[in-house]
Coordinates of C-alpha atoms in Angstrom, one line a residue:
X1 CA -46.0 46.2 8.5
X2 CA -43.0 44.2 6.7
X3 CA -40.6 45.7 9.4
X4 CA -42.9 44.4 12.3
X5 CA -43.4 40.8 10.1
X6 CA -39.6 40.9 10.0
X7 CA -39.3 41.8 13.6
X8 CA -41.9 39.0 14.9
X9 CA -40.5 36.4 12.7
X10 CA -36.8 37.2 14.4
X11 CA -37.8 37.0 18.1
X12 CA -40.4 35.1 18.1
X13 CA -41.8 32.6 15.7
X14 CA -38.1 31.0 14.8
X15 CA -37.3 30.3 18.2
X16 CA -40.6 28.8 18.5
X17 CA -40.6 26.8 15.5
X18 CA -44.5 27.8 14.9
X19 CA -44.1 27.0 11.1
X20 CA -42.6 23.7 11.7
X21 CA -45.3 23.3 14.2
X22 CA -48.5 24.3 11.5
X23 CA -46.8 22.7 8.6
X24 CA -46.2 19.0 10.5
X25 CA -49.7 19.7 11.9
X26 CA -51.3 19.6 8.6
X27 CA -48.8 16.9 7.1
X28 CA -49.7 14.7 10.4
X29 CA -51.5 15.9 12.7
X30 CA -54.9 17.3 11.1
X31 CA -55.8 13.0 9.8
X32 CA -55.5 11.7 13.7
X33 CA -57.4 15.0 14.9
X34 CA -61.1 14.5 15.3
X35 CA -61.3 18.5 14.7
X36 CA -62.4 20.2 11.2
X37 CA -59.5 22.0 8.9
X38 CA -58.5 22.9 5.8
X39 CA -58.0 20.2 3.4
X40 CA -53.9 20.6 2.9
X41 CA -52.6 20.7 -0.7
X42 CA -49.1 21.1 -0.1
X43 CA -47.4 22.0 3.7
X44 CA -43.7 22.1 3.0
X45 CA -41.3 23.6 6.0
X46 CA -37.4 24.5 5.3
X47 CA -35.5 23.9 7.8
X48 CA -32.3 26.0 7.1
X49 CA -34.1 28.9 6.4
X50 CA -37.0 28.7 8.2
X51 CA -39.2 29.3 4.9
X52 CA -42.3 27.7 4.9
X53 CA -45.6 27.6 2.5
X54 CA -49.1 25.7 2.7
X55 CA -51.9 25.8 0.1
X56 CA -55.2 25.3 1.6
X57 CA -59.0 24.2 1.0
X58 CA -60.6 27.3 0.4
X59 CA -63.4 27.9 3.3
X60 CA -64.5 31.4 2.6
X61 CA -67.9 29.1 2.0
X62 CA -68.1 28.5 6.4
X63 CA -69.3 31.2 8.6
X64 CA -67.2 33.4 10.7
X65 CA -67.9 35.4 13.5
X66 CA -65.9 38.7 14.6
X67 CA -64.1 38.8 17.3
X68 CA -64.7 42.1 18.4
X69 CA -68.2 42.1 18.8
X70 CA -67.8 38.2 20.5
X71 CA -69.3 35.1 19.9
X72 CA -72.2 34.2 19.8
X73 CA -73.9 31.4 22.4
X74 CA -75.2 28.9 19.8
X75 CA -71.4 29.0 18.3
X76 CA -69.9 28.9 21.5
X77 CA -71.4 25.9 22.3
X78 CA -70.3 24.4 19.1
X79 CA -66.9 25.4 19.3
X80 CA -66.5 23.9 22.8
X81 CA -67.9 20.9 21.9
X82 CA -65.5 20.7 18.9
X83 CA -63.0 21.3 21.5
X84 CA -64.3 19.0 23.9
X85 CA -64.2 16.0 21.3
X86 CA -60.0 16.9 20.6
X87 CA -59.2 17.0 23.8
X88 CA -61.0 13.7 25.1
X89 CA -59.1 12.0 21.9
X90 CA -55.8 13.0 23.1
X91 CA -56.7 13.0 26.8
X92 CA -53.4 11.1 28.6
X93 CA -51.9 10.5 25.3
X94 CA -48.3 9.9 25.5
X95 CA -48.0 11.6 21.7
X96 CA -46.4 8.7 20.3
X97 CA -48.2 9.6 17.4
X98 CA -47.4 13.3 16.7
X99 CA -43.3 12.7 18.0
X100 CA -42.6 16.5 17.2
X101 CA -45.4 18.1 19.2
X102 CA -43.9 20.5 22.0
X103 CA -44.0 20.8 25.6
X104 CA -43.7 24.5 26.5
X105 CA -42.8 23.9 29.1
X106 CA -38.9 23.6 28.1
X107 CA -36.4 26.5 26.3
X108 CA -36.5 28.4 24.7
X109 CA -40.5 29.3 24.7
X110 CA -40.1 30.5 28.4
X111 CA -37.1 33.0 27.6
X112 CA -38.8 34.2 24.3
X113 CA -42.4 34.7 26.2
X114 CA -41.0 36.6 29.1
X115 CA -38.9 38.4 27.0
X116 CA -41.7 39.4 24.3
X117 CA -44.1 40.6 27.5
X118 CA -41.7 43.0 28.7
X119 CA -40.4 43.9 24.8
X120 CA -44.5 45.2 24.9
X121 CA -45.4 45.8 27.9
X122 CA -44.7 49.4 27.5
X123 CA -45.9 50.3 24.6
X124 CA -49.0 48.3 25.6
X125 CA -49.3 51.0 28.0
X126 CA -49.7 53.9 26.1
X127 CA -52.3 51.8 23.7
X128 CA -54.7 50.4 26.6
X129 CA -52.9 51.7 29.9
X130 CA -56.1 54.0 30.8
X131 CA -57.9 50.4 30.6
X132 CA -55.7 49.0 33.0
X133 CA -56.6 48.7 36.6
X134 CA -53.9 49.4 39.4
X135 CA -54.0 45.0 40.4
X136 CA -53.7 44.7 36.6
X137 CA -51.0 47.3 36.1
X138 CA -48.7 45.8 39.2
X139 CA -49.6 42.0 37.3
X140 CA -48.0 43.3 34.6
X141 CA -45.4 44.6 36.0
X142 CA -44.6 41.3 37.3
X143 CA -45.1 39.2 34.1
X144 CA -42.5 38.1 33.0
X145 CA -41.1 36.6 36.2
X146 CA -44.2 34.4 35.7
X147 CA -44.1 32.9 32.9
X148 CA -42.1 29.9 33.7
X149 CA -44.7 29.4 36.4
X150 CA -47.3 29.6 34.3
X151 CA -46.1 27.5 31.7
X152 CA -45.4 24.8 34.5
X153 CA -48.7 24.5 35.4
X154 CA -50.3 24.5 31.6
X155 CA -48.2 21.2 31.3
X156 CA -49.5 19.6 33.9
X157 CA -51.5 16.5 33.6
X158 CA -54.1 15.3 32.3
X159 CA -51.9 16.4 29.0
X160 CA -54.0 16.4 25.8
X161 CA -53.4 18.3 22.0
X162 CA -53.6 21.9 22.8
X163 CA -54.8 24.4 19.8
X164 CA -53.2 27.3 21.9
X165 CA -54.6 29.3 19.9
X166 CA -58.2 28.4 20.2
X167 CA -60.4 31.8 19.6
X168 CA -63.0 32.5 17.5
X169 CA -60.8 34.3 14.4
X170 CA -59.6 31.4 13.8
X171 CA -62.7 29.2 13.6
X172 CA -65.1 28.9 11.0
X173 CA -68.5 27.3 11.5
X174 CA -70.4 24.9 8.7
X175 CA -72.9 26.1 6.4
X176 CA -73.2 22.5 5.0
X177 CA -74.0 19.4 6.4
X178 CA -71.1 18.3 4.2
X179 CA -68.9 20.8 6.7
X180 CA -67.6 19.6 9.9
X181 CA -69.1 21.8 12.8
X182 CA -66.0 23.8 12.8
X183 CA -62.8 24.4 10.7
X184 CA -59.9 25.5 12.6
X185 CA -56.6 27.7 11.5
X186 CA -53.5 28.6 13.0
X187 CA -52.1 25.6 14.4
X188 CA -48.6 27.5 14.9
X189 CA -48.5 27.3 19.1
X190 CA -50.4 23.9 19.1
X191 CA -48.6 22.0 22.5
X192 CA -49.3 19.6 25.0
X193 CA -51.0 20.8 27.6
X194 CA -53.2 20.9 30.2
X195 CA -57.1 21.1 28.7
X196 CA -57.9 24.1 30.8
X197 CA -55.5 26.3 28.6
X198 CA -57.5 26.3 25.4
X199 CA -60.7 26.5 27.1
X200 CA -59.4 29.3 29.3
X201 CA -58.1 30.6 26.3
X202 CA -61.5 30.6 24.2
X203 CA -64.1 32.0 26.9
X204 CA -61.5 35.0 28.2
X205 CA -60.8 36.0 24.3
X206 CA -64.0 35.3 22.4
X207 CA -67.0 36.1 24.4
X208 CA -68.2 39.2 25.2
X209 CA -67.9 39.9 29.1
X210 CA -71.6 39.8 29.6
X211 CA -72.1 36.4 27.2
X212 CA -68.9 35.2 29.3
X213 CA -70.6 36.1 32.7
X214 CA -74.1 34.4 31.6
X215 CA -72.9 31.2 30.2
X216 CA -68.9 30.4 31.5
X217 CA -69.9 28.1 33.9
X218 CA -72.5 26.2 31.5
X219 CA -70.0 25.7 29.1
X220 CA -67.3 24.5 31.4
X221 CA -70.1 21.7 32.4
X222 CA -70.8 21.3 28.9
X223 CA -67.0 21.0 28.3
X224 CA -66.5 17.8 31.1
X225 CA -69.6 16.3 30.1
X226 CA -68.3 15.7 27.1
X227 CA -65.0 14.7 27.9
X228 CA -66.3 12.4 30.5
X229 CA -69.1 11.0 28.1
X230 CA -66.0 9.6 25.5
X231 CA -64.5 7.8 28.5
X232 CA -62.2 10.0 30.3
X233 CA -62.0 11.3 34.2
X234 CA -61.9 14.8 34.8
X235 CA -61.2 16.6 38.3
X236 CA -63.3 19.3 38.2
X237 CA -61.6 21.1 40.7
X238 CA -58.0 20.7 38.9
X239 CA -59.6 22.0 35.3
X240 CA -61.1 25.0 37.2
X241 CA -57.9 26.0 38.6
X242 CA -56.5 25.3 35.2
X243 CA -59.0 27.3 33.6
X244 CA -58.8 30.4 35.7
X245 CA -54.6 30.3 35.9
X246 CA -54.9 30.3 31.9
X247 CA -56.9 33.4 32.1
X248 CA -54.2 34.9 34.5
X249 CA -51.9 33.9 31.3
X250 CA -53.9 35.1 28.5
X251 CA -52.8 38.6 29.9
X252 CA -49.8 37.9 27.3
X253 CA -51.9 38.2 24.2
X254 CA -53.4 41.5 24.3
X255 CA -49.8 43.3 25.6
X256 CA -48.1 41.2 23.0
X257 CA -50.1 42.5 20.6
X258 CA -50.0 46.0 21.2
X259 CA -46.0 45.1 21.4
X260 CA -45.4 42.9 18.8
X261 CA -47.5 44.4 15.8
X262 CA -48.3 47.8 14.7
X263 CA -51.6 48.9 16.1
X264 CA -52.8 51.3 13.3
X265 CA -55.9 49.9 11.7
X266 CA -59.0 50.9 13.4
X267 CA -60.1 47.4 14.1
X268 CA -56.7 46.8 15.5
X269 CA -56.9 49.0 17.4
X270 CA -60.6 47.7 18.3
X271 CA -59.8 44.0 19.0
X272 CA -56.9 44.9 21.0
X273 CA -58.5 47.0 23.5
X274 CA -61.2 44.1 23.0
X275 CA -59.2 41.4 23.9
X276 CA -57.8 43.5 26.9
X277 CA -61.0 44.7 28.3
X278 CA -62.3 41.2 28.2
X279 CA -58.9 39.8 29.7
X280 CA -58.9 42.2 32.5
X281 CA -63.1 41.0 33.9
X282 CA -62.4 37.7 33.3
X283 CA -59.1 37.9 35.9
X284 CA -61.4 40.0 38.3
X285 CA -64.4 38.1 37.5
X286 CA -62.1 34.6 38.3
X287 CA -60.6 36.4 40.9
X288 CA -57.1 34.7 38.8
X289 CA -54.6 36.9 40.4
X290 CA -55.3 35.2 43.8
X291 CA -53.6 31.9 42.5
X292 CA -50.3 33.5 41.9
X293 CA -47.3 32.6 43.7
X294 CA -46.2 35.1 46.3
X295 CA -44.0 37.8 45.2

């Protein structure tokens, strides 16, 4: 596990910057956010070495839900509103605020994506190839020659604070009135971005297929109506195409994770083949794979 910590922390997260990104986030970002998260003690980033630490409220008082078994509608409905509220505060904002936020769009999060697809893309194959359908296979094979297309269109306007990595083990629900309705972690790949990505993100990662097939397209309304009821214009027809080329894109996170960390727990092993079932219906389900540029 320290050799794969090691490994991950080399080609991926100091190129990124995702510790700069969390720590600045709680220093900065987390008072202008109209989003629950951990009260910050101490966020402290080393630029040098890349070393990092944060102290943290302790929330093990919220409720959590498990990702594996998927979210559950009341929840859903509270995290997307949660969502809905960030987004609409940010909608258009030209980040004066939050100078250090990133646009993916630029290098080197292209390179190290593409690069980290096809690093796992095999062995991602032998952990959840016999879940893989032939479409699905050839996608993959094809991956990483997409990302920059990808990321190209997740920056295009209406820009807003993405979470990027907005799914449900990393939101934690009130128990209190005192609580806000959620508390959110992992603000390493926060960017700006097109809306759609973190609510493509959410429903493709967090629901169950069947709770994803019954209420997707109540919670994309539920999603604009609040957007639009805080002031802001949305295209429908722009966010769905958003929505359903970040499910295309969330392909990366369950190969990545068969890739990038050793798969040896049983509930690794669980949420992986999770996360990649669920990918795979919401792309057929979306019908994502029909947006792609031509080969």
């Amino acid at each position: 596990a320290a050799d794969a910590w090691r490994h991950a922390l080399h080609t991926v997260t100091s190129p990124l910057g995702v510790y700069s990104s969390e720590v600045s986030v709680y220093n900065e970002g987390a008072r202008l956010t109209p989003i629950g998260t951990p009260r910050v003690y101490t966020a402290q980033f080393d630029e040098p070495t890349g070393d990092f630490v944060l102290v943290l409220e302790d929330i093990a008082d919220r409720r959590c839900e498990d990702q594996t078994v998927g979210c559950e509608i009341a929840s859903a409905e509270i995290a997307v509103d949660a969502l809905a509220k960030m987004h609409a505060h940010w909608w258009n904002s030209d980040f004066a605020q939050l100078p250090w936020i990133k646009s993916y769009v630029h290098p080197p999060y292209p390179q190290v994506i593409a690069g980290m697809f096809a690093q796992s893309w095999p062995v991602a194959l032998e952990v959840v190839g016999d879940h893989l359908p032939g479409p699905i296979k050839d996608f993959g094979d094809r991956f990483p020659s997409l990302v920059g297309w990808f990321l190209e269109e997740a920056t295009e306007p209406p820009l807003t604070l993405c979470h990027g990595d907005y799914r449900l083990d990393n939101i934690f629900f009130a128990t209190s009135p005192e609580h806000p309705p959620v508390t959110v972690l992992d603000w390493q790949i926060c960017f700006k971005g097109n809306p759609g990505y973190d609510l493509g993100y959410f429903t493709s990662q967090s629901l169950a297929t069947e709770t994803r097939r019954k209420i997707e397209t109540d919670l994309i309304d539920r999603y604009v109506r609040d957007v639009t009821s805080a002031g802001n214009d949305v295209d429908r027809a722009k966010l769905d195409d958003a929505y359903a080329r970040t499910i295309a894109y969330c392909f990366v996170y369950p190969i990545a994770a068969c890739g990038q960390i050793e798969v040896t727990s049983p509930r690794m092993v669980e949420l992986v083949k999770g996360m990649c079932d669920r990918s795979v219906a919401a792309i057929e389900d979306m019908d994502a794979l029909s947006l792609l540029p031509k080969a």
